[in-house]
PQR file with spaces between the fields and no chain letter, atoms N, CA, C, O and H, PARSE charges and radii, in Angstrom:
ATOM       1  N    HIS     1       0.814   -1.203    0.000 -0.4000 1.5000
ATOM       2  CA   HIS     1       0.000    0.000    0.000 -0.0000 2.0000
ATOM       3  C    HIS     1       0.859    1.269    0.000  0.5500 1.7000
ATOM       4  O    HIS     1       0.503    2.267   -0.627 -0.5500 1.4000
ATOM       5  N    LYS     2       1.981    1.221    0.703 -0.4000 1.5000
ATOM       6  CA   LYS     2       2.841    2.411    0.772 -0.0000 2.0000
ATOM       7  C    LYS     2       3.375    2.781   -0.599  0.5500 1.7000
ATOM       8  O    LYS     2       3.403    3.956   -0.962 -0.5500 1.4000
ATOM       9  H    LYS     2       2.270    0.410    1.213  0.4000 1.0000
ATOM      10  N    GLU     3       3.800    1.780   -1.363 -0.4000 1.5000
ATOM      11  CA   GLU     3       4.330    2.050   -2.701 -0.0000 2.0000
ATOM      12  C    GLU     3       3.245    2.630   -3.609  0.5500 1.7000
ATOM      13  O    GLU     3       3.499    3.567   -4.366 -0.5500 1.4000
ATOM      14  H    GLU     3       3.778    0.824   -1.068  0.4000 1.0000
ATOM      15  N    TYR     4       2.047    2.075   -3.530 -0.4000 1.5000
ATOM      16  CA   TYR     4       0.935    2.586   -4.327 -0.0000 2.0000
ATOM      17  C    TYR     4       0.654    4.038   -3.974  0.5500 1.7000
ATOM      18  O    TYR     4       0.468    4.874   -4.859 -0.5500 1.4000
ATOM      19  H    TYR     4       1.841    1.314   -2.915  0.4000 1.0000
ATOM      20  N    ARG     5       0.622    4.340   -2.670 -0.4000 1.5000
ATOM      21  CA   ARG     5       0.366    5.717   -2.247 -0.0000 2.0000
ATOM      22  C    ARG     5       1.468    6.653   -2.715  0.5500 1.7000
ATOM      23  O    ARG     5       1.189    7.775   -3.137 -0.5500 1.4000
ATOM      24  H    ARG     5       0.773    3.661   -1.951  0.4000 1.0000
ATOM      25  N    ARG     6       2.708    6.207   -2.647 -0.4000 1.5000
ATOM      26  CA   ARG     6       3.831    7.040   -3.092 -0.0000 2.0000
ATOM      27  C    ARG     6       3.718    7.333   -4.588  0.5500 1.7000
ATOM      28  O    ARG     6       3.903    8.473   -5.014 -0.5500 1.4000
ATOM      29  H    ARG     6       2.934    5.295   -2.304  0.4000 1.0000
ATOM      30  N    GLN     7       3.417    6.316   -5.376 -0.4000 1.5000
ATOM      31  CA   GLN     7       3.265    6.505   -6.821 -0.0000 2.0000
ATOM      32  C    GLN     7       2.099    7.429   -7.128  0.5500 1.7000
ATOM      33  O    GLN     7       2.188    8.293   -8.000 -0.5500 1.4000
ATOM      34  H    GLN     7       3.266    5.390   -5.030  0.4000 1.0000
ATOM      35  N    ARG     8       1.014    7.239   -6.407 -0.4000 1.5000
ATOM      36  CA   ARG     8      -0.158    8.083   -6.632 -0.0000 2.0000
ATOM      37  C    ARG     8       0.156    9.541   -6.336  0.5500 1.7000
ATOM      38  O    ARG     8      -0.252   10.430   -7.084 -0.5500 1.4000
ATOM      39  H    ARG     8       0.942    6.537   -5.698  0.4000 1.0000
ATOM      40  N    GLN     9       0.881    9.791   -5.247 -0.4000 1.5000
ATOM      41  CA   GLN     9       1.247   11.171   -4.908 -0.0000 2.0000
ATOM      42  C    GLN     9       2.160   11.772   -5.972  0.5500 1.7000
ATOM      43  O    GLN     9       2.018   12.944   -6.320 -0.5500 1.4000
ATOM      44  H    GLN     9       1.213    9.069   -4.640  0.4000 1.0000
ATOM      45  N    MET    10       3.085   10.985   -6.486 -0.4000 1.5000
ATOM      46  CA   MET    10       3.981   11.478   -7.538 -0.0000 2.0000
ATOM      47  C    MET    10       3.191   11.822   -8.796  0.5500 1.7000
ATOM      48  O    MET    10       3.480   12.811   -9.470 -0.5500 1.4000
ATOM      49  H    MET    10       3.200   10.033   -6.203  0.4000 1.0000
ATOM      50  N    CYS    11       2.210   11.013   -9.100 -0.4000 1.5000
ATOM      51  CA   CYS    11       1.429   11.214  -10.319 -0.0000 2.0000
ATOM      52  C    CYS    11       0.502   12.416  -10.212  0.5500 1.7000
ATOM      53  O    CYS    11       0.178   13.043  -11.220 -0.5500 1.4000
ATOM      54  H    CYS    11       1.976   10.209   -8.553  0.4000 1.0000
ATOM      55  N    ILE    12       0.082   12.734   -9.017 -0.4000 1.5000
ATOM      56  CA   ILE    12      -0.909   13.793   -8.834 -0.0000 2.0000
ATOM      57  C    ILE    12      -0.247   15.107   -8.431  0.5500 1.7000
ATOM      58  O    ILE    12      -0.913   15.978   -7.872 -0.5500 1.4000
ATOM      59  H    ILE    12       0.345   12.224   -8.198  0.4000 1.0000
ATOM      60  N    ARG    13       1.032   15.267   -8.698 -0.4000 1.5000
ATOM      61  CA   ARG    13       1.730   16.469   -8.249 -0.0000 2.0000
ATOM      62  C    ARG    13       1.632   17.624   -9.227  0.5500 1.7000
ATOM      63  O    ARG    13       2.255   18.664   -9.011 -0.5500 1.4000
ATOM      64  H    ARG    13       1.573   14.560   -9.152  0.4000 1.0000
ATOM      65  N    ASP    14       0.877   17.470  -10.280 -0.4000 1.5000
ATOM      66  CA   ASP    14       0.773   18.490  -11.325 -0.0000 2.0000
ATOM      67  C    ASP    14       0.619   19.880  -10.737  0.5500 1.7000
ATOM      68  O    ASP    14       1.422   20.769  -11.020 -0.5500 1.4000
ATOM      69  H    ASP    14       0.371   16.625  -10.455  0.4000 1.0000
ATOM      70  N    SER    15      -0.371   20.067   -9.949 -0.4000 1.5000
ATOM      71  CA   SER    15      -0.563   21.336   -9.247 -0.0000 2.0000
ATOM      72  C    SER    15      -1.476   21.085   -8.074  0.5500 1.7000
ATOM      73  O    SER    15      -2.191   20.084   -8.036 -0.5500 1.4000
ATOM      74  H    SER    15      -1.023   19.345   -9.719  0.4000 1.0000
ATOM      75  N    ASP    16      -1.454   21.976   -7.132 -0.4000 1.5000
ATOM      76  CA   ASP    16      -2.320   21.812   -5.971 -0.0000 2.0000
ATOM      77  C    ASP    16      -3.781   21.745   -6.390  0.5500 1.7000
ATOM      78  O    ASP    16      -4.547   20.934   -5.869 -0.5500 1.4000
ATOM      79  H    ASP    16      -0.872   22.789   -7.163  0.4000 1.0000
ATOM      80  N    ARG    17      -4.159   22.588   -7.319 -0.4000 1.5000
ATOM      81  CA   ARG    17      -5.561   22.626   -7.732 -0.0000 2.0000
ATOM      82  C    ARG    17      -5.964   21.338   -8.443  0.5500 1.7000
ATOM      83  O    ARG    17      -7.034   20.791   -8.175 -0.5500 1.4000
ATOM      84  H    ARG    17      -3.537   23.247   -7.742  0.4000 1.0000
ATOM      85  N    SER    18      -5.123   20.854   -9.340 -0.4000 1.5000
ATOM      86  CA   SER    18      -5.425   19.596  -10.032 -0.0000 2.0000
ATOM      87  C    SER    18      -5.550   18.457   -9.042  0.5500 1.7000
ATOM      88  O    SER    18      -6.475   17.649   -9.121 -0.5500 1.4000
ATOM      89  H    SER    18      -4.253   21.299   -9.557  0.4000 1.0000
ATOM      90  N    ARG    19      -4.616   18.398   -8.112 -0.4000 1.5000
ATOM      91  CA   ARG    19      -4.639   17.344   -7.101 -0.0000 2.0000
ATOM      92  C    ARG    19      -5.902   17.450   -6.248  0.5500 1.7000
ATOM      93  O    ARG    19      -6.575   16.452   -5.987 -0.5500 1.4000
ATOM      94  H    ARG    19      -3.865   19.055   -8.048  0.4000 1.0000
ATOM      95  N    ASP    20      -6.209   18.665   -5.821 -0.4000 1.5000
ATOM      96  CA   ASP    20      -7.389   18.867   -4.992 -0.0000 2.0000
ATOM      97  C    ASP    20      -8.668   18.511   -5.736  0.5500 1.7000
ATOM      98  O    ASP    20      -9.584   17.918   -5.165 -0.5500 1.4000
ATOM      99  H    ASP    20      -5.662   19.475   -6.033  0.4000 1.0000
ATOM     100  N    ILE    21      -8.723   18.871   -6.996 -0.4000 1.5000
ATOM     101  CA   ILE    21      -9.913   18.548   -7.801 -0.0000 2.0000
ATOM     102  C    ILE    21     -10.083   17.037   -7.898  0.5500 1.7000
ATOM     103  O    ILE    21     -11.187   16.526   -7.707 -0.5500 1.4000
ATOM     104  H    ILE    21      -7.979   19.352   -7.460  0.4000 1.0000
ATOM     105  N    LEU    22      -9.004   16.317   -8.192 -0.4000 1.5000
ATOM     106  CA   LEU    22      -9.113   14.856   -8.275 -0.0000 2.0000
ATOM     107  C    LEU    22      -9.487   14.251   -6.931  0.5500 1.7000
ATOM     108  O    LEU    22     -10.307   13.335   -6.870 -0.5500 1.4000
ATOM     109  H    LEU    22      -8.107   16.732   -8.346  0.4000 1.0000
ATOM     110  N    GLN    23      -8.905   14.746   -5.872 -0.4000 1.5000
ATOM     111  CA   GLN    23      -9.231   14.214   -4.549 -0.0000 2.0000
ATOM     112  C    GLN    23     -10.693   14.477   -4.196  0.5500 1.7000
ATOM     113  O    GLN    23     -11.402   13.583   -3.733 -0.5500 1.4000
ATOM     114  H    GLN    23      -8.239   15.490   -5.922  0.4000 1.0000
ATOM     115  N    ASP    24     -11.134   15.715   -4.419 -0.4000 1.5000
ATOM     116  CA   ASP    24     -12.523   16.060   -4.091 -0.0000 2.0000
ATOM     117  C    ASP    24     -13.530   15.343   -4.985  0.5500 1.7000
ATOM     118  O    ASP    24     -14.646   15.046   -4.560 -0.5500 1.4000
ATOM     119  H    ASP    24     -10.558   16.441   -4.795  0.4000 1.0000
ATOM     120  N    ARG    25     -13.137   15.075   -6.198 -0.4000 1.5000
ATOM     121  CA   ARG    25     -14.052   14.483   -7.179 -0.0000 2.0000
ATOM     122  C    ARG    25     -14.117   12.964   -7.069  0.5500 1.7000
ATOM     123  O    ARG    25     -15.188   12.384   -7.252 -0.5500 1.4000
ATOM     124  H    ARG    25     -12.230   15.316   -6.543  0.4000 1.0000
ATOM     125  N    TRP    26     -12.981   12.299   -6.771 -0.4000 1.5000
ATOM     126  CA   TRP    26     -12.929   10.844   -6.846 -0.0000 2.0000
ATOM     127  C    TRP    26     -12.486   10.142   -5.572  0.5500 1.7000
ATOM     128  O    TRP    26     -12.848    8.984   -5.364 -0.5500 1.4000
ATOM     129  H    TRP    26     -12.112   12.770   -6.622  0.4000 1.0000
ATOM     130  N    LEU    27     -11.720   10.795   -4.716 -0.4000 1.5000
ATOM     131  CA   LEU    27     -11.152   10.098   -3.560 -0.0000 2.0000
ATOM     132  C    LEU    27     -11.810   10.454   -2.229  0.5500 1.7000
ATOM     133  O    LEU    27     -11.651    9.735   -1.242 -0.5500 1.4000
ATOM     134  H    LEU    27     -11.425   11.736   -4.884  0.4000 1.0000
ATOM     135  N    ALA    28     -12.530   11.535   -2.204 -0.4000 1.5000
ATOM     136  CA   ALA    28     -13.166   11.978   -0.960 -0.0000 2.0000
ATOM     137  C    ALA    28     -14.353   11.080   -0.612  0.5500 1.7000
ATOM     138  O    ALA    28     -14.995   10.492   -1.482 -0.5500 1.4000
ATOM     139  H    ALA    28     -12.660   12.119   -3.006  0.4000 1.0000
ATOM     140  N    GLU    29     -14.616   11.000    0.672 -0.4000 1.5000
ATOM     141  CA   GLU    29     -15.779   10.222    1.117 -0.0000 2.0000
ATOM     142  C    GLU    29     -17.060   10.833    0.552  0.5500 1.7000
ATOM     143  O    GLU    29     -17.940   10.119    0.071 -0.5500 1.4000
ATOM     144  H    GLU    29     -14.095   11.478    1.378  0.4000 1.0000
ATOM     145  N    GLU    30     -17.156   12.168    0.617 -0.4000 1.5000
ATOM     146  CA   GLU    30     -18.290   12.885    0.023 -0.0000 2.0000
ATOM     147  C    GLU    30     -17.791   13.602   -1.222  0.5500 1.7000
ATOM     148  O    GLU    30     -17.255   14.708   -1.146 -0.5500 1.4000
ATOM     149  H    GLU    30     -16.442   12.749    1.008  0.4000 1.0000
ATOM     150  N    LYS    31     -17.973   12.967   -2.354 -0.4000 1.5000
ATOM     151  CA   LYS    31     -17.450   13.492   -3.617 -0.0000 2.0000
ATOM     152  C    LYS    31     -18.209   14.741   -4.057  0.5500 1.7000
ATOM     153  O    LYS    31     -19.424   14.842   -3.889 -0.5500 1.4000
ATOM     154  H    LYS    31     -18.408   12.069   -2.416  0.4000 1.0000
ATOM     155  N    LEU    32     -17.462   15.691   -4.626 -0.4000 1.5000
ATOM     156  CA   LEU    32     -18.063   16.928   -5.116 -0.0000 2.0000
ATOM     157  C    LEU    32     -18.366   16.809   -6.600  0.5500 1.7000
ATOM     158  O    LEU    32     -17.687   16.084   -7.328 -0.5500 1.4000
ATOM     159  H    LEU    32     -16.474   15.609   -4.762  0.4000 1.0000
ATOM     160  N    THR    33     -19.380   17.518   -7.037 -0.4000 1.5000
ATOM     161  CA   THR    33     -19.733   17.551   -8.453 -0.0000 2.0000
ATOM     162  C    THR    33     -18.879   18.584   -9.174  0.5500 1.7000
ATOM     163  O    THR    33     -18.191   19.387   -8.545 -0.5500 1.4000
ATOM     164  H    THR    33     -19.931   18.107   -6.446  0.4000 1.0000
ATOM     165  N    LEU    34     -18.933   18.554  -10.492 -0.4000 1.5000
ATOM     166  CA   LEU    34     -18.217   19.566  -11.285 -0.0000 2.0000
ATOM     167  C    LEU    34     -18.667   20.966  -10.898  0.5500 1.7000
ATOM     168  O    LEU    34     -17.850   21.879  -10.781 -0.5500 1.4000
ATOM     169  H    LEU    34     -19.493   17.902  -11.004  0.4000 1.0000
ATOM     170  N    HIS    35     -19.965   21.132  -10.701 -0.4000 1.5000
ATOM     171  CA   HIS    35     -20.502   22.456  -10.372 -0.0000 2.0000
ATOM     172  C    HIS    35     -20.076   22.914   -8.979  0.5500 1.7000
ATOM     173  O    HIS    35     -19.805   24.096   -8.770 -0.5500 1.4000
ATOM     174  H    HIS    35     -20.629   20.390  -10.796  0.4000 1.0000
ATOM     175  N    GLU    36     -20.016   21.983   -8.030 -0.4000 1.5000
ATOM     176  CA   GLU    36     -19.548   22.338   -6.686 -0.0000 2.0000
ATOM     177  C    GLU    36     -18.077   22.741   -6.709  0.5500 1.7000
ATOM     178  O    GLU    36     -17.675   23.690   -6.035 -0.5500 1.4000
ATOM     179  H    GLU    36     -20.237   21.023   -8.200  0.4000 1.0000
ATOM     180  N    LEU    37     -17.282   22.020   -7.483 -0.4000 1.5000
ATOM     181  CA   LEU    37     -15.862   22.365   -7.606 -0.0000 2.0000
ATOM     182  C    LEU    37     -15.686   23.690   -8.333  0.5500 1.7000
ATOM     183  O    LEU    37     -14.794   24.469   -7.999 -0.5500 1.4000
ATOM     184  H    LEU    37     -17.608   21.249   -8.030  0.4000 1.0000
ATOM     185  N    ALA    38     -16.529   23.947   -9.321 -0.4000 1.5000
ATOM     186  CA   ALA    38     -16.465   25.215  -10.049 -0.0000 2.0000
ATOM     187  C    ALA    38     -16.701   26.378   -9.086  0.5500 1.7000
ATOM     188  O    ALA    38     -16.002   27.389   -9.143 -0.5500 1.4000
ATOM     189  H    ALA    38     -17.254   23.313   -9.592  0.4000 1.0000
ATOM     190  N    GLU    39     -17.669   26.232   -8.221 -0.4000 1.5000
ATOM     191  CA   GLU    39     -17.933   27.274   -7.218 -0.0000 2.0000
ATOM     192  C    GLU    39     -16.758   27.425   -6.260  0.5500 1.7000
ATOM     193  O    GLU    39     -16.349   28.540   -5.935 -0.5500 1.4000
ATOM     194  H    GLU    39     -18.238   25.410   -8.175  0.4000 1.0000
ATOM     195  N    LYS    40     -16.221   26.300   -5.813 -0.4000 1.5000
ATOM     196  CA   LYS    40     -15.113   26.308   -4.854 -0.0000 2.0000
ATOM     197  C    LYS    40     -13.899   27.052   -5.399  0.5500 1.7000
ATOM     198  O    LYS    40     -13.251   27.799   -4.665 -0.5500 1.4000
ATOM     199  H    LYS    40     -16.553   25.395   -6.077  0.4000 1.0000
ATOM     200  N    TYR    41     -13.582   26.854   -6.685 -0.4000 1.5000
ATOM     201  CA   TYR    41     -12.394   27.458   -7.295 -0.0000 2.0000
ATOM     202  C    TYR    41     -12.699   28.686   -8.140  0.5500 1.7000
ATOM     203  O    TYR    41     -11.799   29.269   -8.745 -0.5500 1.4000
ATOM     204  H    TYR    41     -14.108   26.247   -7.281  0.4000 1.0000
ATOM     205  N    ASP    42     -13.958   29.075   -8.181 -0.4000 1.5000
ATOM     206  CA   ASP    42     -14.387   30.241   -8.944 -0.0000 2.0000
ATOM     207  C    ASP    42     -13.980   30.145  -10.413  0.5500 1.7000
ATOM     208  O    ASP    42     -13.442   31.085  -10.998 -0.5500 1.4000
ATOM     209  H    ASP    42     -14.689   28.601   -7.689  0.4000 1.0000
ATOM     210  N    ILE    43     -14.259   28.972  -10.983 -0.4000 1.5000
ATOM     211  CA   ILE    43     -14.029   28.721  -12.409 -0.0000 2.0000
ATOM     212  C    ILE    43     -15.266   28.013  -12.949  0.5500 1.7000
ATOM     213  O    ILE    43     -16.144   27.619  -12.181 -0.5500 1.4000
ATOM     214  H    ILE    43     -14.696   28.208  -10.507  0.4000 1.0000
ATOM     215  N    SER    44     -15.337   27.853  -14.261 -0.4000 1.5000
ATOM     216  CA   SER    44     -16.503   27.191  -14.848 -0.0000 2.0000
ATOM     217  C    SER    44     -16.427   25.677  -14.632  0.5500 1.7000
ATOM     218  O    SER    44     -15.350   25.122  -14.414 -0.5500 1.4000
ATOM     219  H    SER    44     -14.624   28.174  -14.885  0.4000 1.0000
ATOM     220  N    ALA    45     -17.570   25.033  -14.697 -0.4000 1.5000
ATOM     221  CA   ALA    45     -17.619   23.575  -14.592 -0.0000 2.0000
ATOM     222  C    ALA    45     -16.842   22.946  -15.745  0.5500 1.7000
ATOM     223  O    ALA    45     -16.208   21.904  -15.577 -0.5500 1.4000
ATOM     224  H    ALA    45     -18.445   25.484  -14.875  0.4000 1.0000
ATOM     225  N    GLU    46     -16.890   23.571  -16.898 -0.4000 1.5000
ATOM     226  CA   GLU    46     -16.134   23.073  -18.053 -0.0000 2.0000
ATOM     227  C    GLU    46     -14.635   23.123  -17.777  0.5500 1.7000
ATOM     228  O    GLU    46     -13.908   22.203  -18.155 -0.5500 1.4000
ATOM     229  H    GLU    46     -17.405   24.417  -17.035  0.4000 1.0000
ATOM     230  N    ARG    47     -14.165   24.174  -17.128 -0.4000 1.5000
ATOM     231  CA   ARG    47     -12.735   24.282  -16.793 -0.0000 2.0000
ATOM     232  C    ARG    47     -12.346   23.212  -15.773  0.5500 1.7000
ATOM     233  O    ARG    47     -11.252   22.655  -15.856 -0.5500 1.4000
ATOM     234  H    ARG    47     -14.755   24.921  -16.821  0.4000 1.0000
ATOM     235  N    VAL    48     -13.216   22.922  -14.824 -0.4000 1.5000
ATOM     236  CA   VAL    48     -12.960   21.846  -13.868 -0.0000 2.0000
ATOM     237  C    VAL    48     -12.823   20.530  -14.625  0.5500 1.7000
ATOM     238  O    VAL    48     -11.914   19.745  -14.353 -0.5500 1.4000
ATOM     239  H    VAL    48     -14.105   23.376  -14.756  0.4000 1.0000
ATOM     240  N    ARG    49     -13.711   20.294  -15.561 -0.4000 1.5000
ATOM     241  CA   ARG    49     -13.673   19.062  -16.357 -0.0000 2.0000
ATOM     242  C    ARG    49     -12.361   18.952  -17.121  0.5500 1.7000
ATOM     243  O    ARG    49     -11.764   17.877  -17.186 -0.5500 1.4000
ATOM     244  H    ARG    49     -14.449   20.932  -15.782  0.4000 1.0000
ATOM     245  N    GLN    50     -11.907   20.072  -17.703 -0.4000 1.5000
ATOM     246  CA   GLN    50     -10.648   20.082  -18.454 -0.0000 2.0000
ATOM     247  C    GLN    50      -9.456   19.787  -17.547  0.5500 1.7000
ATOM     248  O    GLN    50      -8.574   19.009  -17.909 -0.5500 1.4000
ATOM     249  H    GLN    50     -12.392   20.945  -17.650  0.4000 1.0000
ATOM     250  N    ILE    51      -9.431   20.402  -16.383 -0.4000 1.5000
ATOM     251  CA   ILE    51      -8.341   20.166  -15.423 -0.0000 2.0000
ATOM     252  C    ILE    51      -8.332   18.696  -15.012  0.5500 1.7000
ATOM     253  O    ILE    51      -7.280   18.059  -14.964 -0.5500 1.4000
ATOM     254  H    ILE    51     -10.147   21.035  -16.089  0.4000 1.0000
ATOM     255  N    GLU    52      -9.513   18.172  -14.717 -0.4000 1.5000
ATOM     256  CA   GLU    52      -9.642   16.775  -14.332 -0.0000 2.0000
ATOM     257  C    GLU    52      -9.154   15.855  -15.448  0.5500 1.7000
ATOM     258  O    GLU    52      -8.409   14.908  -15.195 -0.5500 1.4000
ATOM     259  H    GLU    52     -10.367   18.690  -14.756  0.4000 1.0000
ATOM     260  N    LYS    53      -9.566   16.128  -16.662 -0.4000 1.5000
ATOM     261  CA   LYS    53      -9.180   15.313  -17.822 -0.0000 2.0000
ATOM     262  C    LYS    53      -7.668   15.333  -18.022  0.5500 1.7000
ATOM     263  O    LYS    53      -7.057   14.288  -18.245 -0.5500 1.4000
ATOM     264  H    LYS    53     -10.170   16.898  -16.868  0.4000 1.0000
ATOM     265  N    ASN    54      -7.066   16.513  -17.944 -0.4000 1.5000
ATOM     266  CA   ASN    54      -5.616   16.628  -18.127 -0.0000 2.0000
ATOM     267  C    ASN    54      -4.850   15.911  -17.020  0.5500 1.7000
ATOM     268  O    ASN    54      -3.844   15.254  -17.286 -0.5500 1.4000
ATOM     269  H    ASN    54      -7.562   17.362  -17.763  0.4000 1.0000
ATOM     270  N    ALA    55      -5.314   16.032  -15.799 -0.4000 1.5000
ATOM     271  CA   ALA    55      -4.654   15.364  -14.680 -0.0000 2.0000
ATOM     272  C    ALA    55      -4.744   13.842  -14.828  0.5500 1.7000
ATOM     273  O    ALA    55      -3.767   13.132  -14.591 -0.5500 1.4000
ATOM     274  H    ALA    55      -6.131   16.566  -15.582  0.4000 1.0000
ATOM     275  N    MET    56      -5.904   13.355  -15.216 -0.4000 1.5000
ATOM     276  CA   MET    56      -6.072   11.913  -15.410 -0.0000 2.0000
ATOM     277  C    MET    56      -5.194   11.407  -16.557  0.5500 1.7000
ATOM     278  O    MET    56      -4.640   10.311  -16.485 -0.5500 1.4000
ATOM     279  H    MET    56      -6.698   13.932  -15.408  0.4000 1.0000
ATOM     280  N    LYS    57      -5.075   12.204  -17.599 -0.4000 1.5000
ATOM     281  CA   LYS    57      -4.223   11.833  -18.731 -0.0000 2.0000
ATOM     282  C    LYS    57      -2.771   11.703  -18.283  0.5500 1.7000
ATOM     283  O    LYS    57      -2.081   10.759  -18.669 -0.5500 1.4000
ATOM     284  H    LYS    57      -5.526   13.094  -17.657  0.4000 1.0000
ATOM     285  N    LYS    58      -2.305   12.653  -17.467 -0.4000 1.5000
ATOM     286  CA   LYS    58      -0.929   12.601  -16.966 -0.0000 2.0000
ATOM     287  C    LYS    58      -0.710   11.391  -16.072  0.5500 1.7000
ATOM     288  O    LYS    58       0.349   10.766  -16.122 -0.5500 1.4000
ATOM     289  H    LYS    58      -2.865   13.419  -17.154  0.4000 1.0000
ATOM     290  N    ILE    59      -1.691   11.059  -15.264 -0.4000 1.5000
ATOM     291  CA   ILE    59      -1.571    9.881  -14.405 -0.0000 2.0000
ATOM     292  C    ILE    59      -1.465    8.623  -15.251  0.5500 1.7000
ATOM     293  O    ILE    59      -0.609    7.774  -15.004 -0.5500 1.4000
ATOM     294  H    ILE    59      -2.551   11.567  -15.223  0.4000 1.0000
ATOM     295  N    LYS    60      -2.326    8.502  -16.241 -0.4000 1.5000
ATOM     296  CA   LYS    60      -2.295    7.323  -17.117 -0.0000 2.0000
ATOM     297  C    LYS    60      -0.971    7.217  -17.851  0.5500 1.7000
ATOM     298  O    LYS    60      -0.421    6.123  -17.981 -0.5500 1.4000
ATOM     299  H    LYS    60      -3.021    9.192  -16.442  0.4000 1.0000
ATOM     300  N    GLN    61      -0.449    8.345  -18.336 -0.4000 1.5000
ATOM     301  CA   GLN    61       0.822    8.349  -19.040 -0.0000 2.0000
ATOM     302  C    GLN    61       1.961    7.930  -18.119  0.5500 1.7000
ATOM     303  O    GLN    61       2.848    7.180  -18.527 -0.5500 1.4000
ATOM     304  H    GLN    61      -0.895    9.233  -18.231  0.4000 1.0000
ATOM     305  N    SER    62       1.941    8.406  -16.892 -0.4000 1.5000
ATOM     306  CA   SER    62       3.020    8.067  -15.980 -0.0000 2.0000
ATOM     307  C    SER    62       3.002    6.577  -15.624  0.5500 1.7000
ATOM     308  O    SER    62       4.059    5.968  -15.461 -0.5500 1.4000
ATOM     309  H    SER    62       1.221    9.016  -16.560  0.4000 1.0000
ATOM     310  N    PHE    63       1.820    5.994  -15.503 -0.4000 1.5000
ATOM     311  CA   PHE    63       1.736    4.552  -15.221 -0.0000 2.0000
ATOM     312  C    PHE    63       2.165    3.737  -16.421  0.5500 1.7000
ATOM     313  O    PHE    63       2.818    2.705  -16.261 -0.5500 1.4000
ATOM     314  H    PHE    63       0.961    6.489  -15.635  0.4000 1.0000
ATOM     315  N    SER    64       1.814    4.176  -17.626 -0.4000 1.5000
ATOM     316  CA   SER    64       2.165    3.405  -18.810 -0.0000 2.0000
ATOM     317  C    SER    64       3.647    3.528  -19.156  0.5500 1.7000
ATOM     318  O    SER    64       4.208    2.650  -19.811 -0.5500 1.4000
ATOM     319  H    SER    64       1.285    5.014  -17.756  0.4000 1.0000
ATOM     320  N    SER    65       4.284    4.620  -18.715 -0.4000 1.5000
ATOM     321  CA   SER    65       5.713    4.791  -18.997 -0.0000 2.0000
ATOM     322  C    SER    65       6.582    4.206  -17.895  0.5500 1.7000
ATOM     323  O    SER    65       7.809    4.212  -18.005 -0.5500 1.4000
ATOM     324  H    SER    65       3.829    5.334  -18.183  0.4000 1.0000
ATOM     325  N    GLY    66       5.963    3.703  -16.838 -0.4000 1.5000
ATOM     326  CA   GLY    66       6.700    3.059  -15.773 -0.0000 2.0000
ATOM     327  C    GLY    66       7.281    3.996  -14.741  0.5500 1.7000
ATOM     328  O    GLY    66       8.129    3.575  -13.954 -0.5500 1.4000
ATOM     329  H    GLY    66       4.967    3.699  -16.749  0.4000 1.0000
ATOM     330  N    GLU    67       6.864    5.244  -14.708 -0.4000 1.5000
ATOM     331  CA   GLU    67       7.397    6.205  -13.724 -0.0000 2.0000
ATOM     332  C    GLU    67       6.834    5.926  -12.367  0.5500 1.7000
ATOM     333  O    GLU    67       7.161    6.625  -11.408 -0.5500 1.4000
ATOM     334  H    GLU    67       6.175    5.586  -15.347  0.4000 1.0000
């Protein structure tokens, strides 16, 4: 579990906001919606979706490249 957590933290280091969005959206006990996150960060729901998509893409790339 420690290794998995370490890799996950390395993969989600893109930015504090990207990390927070992924945590609030997928890892939190009470997950937030795109609209709730948009309000929290004062950005559009579409921008939240884009940040989420880019962060997930980077995570997938890092796992496939063996980082």
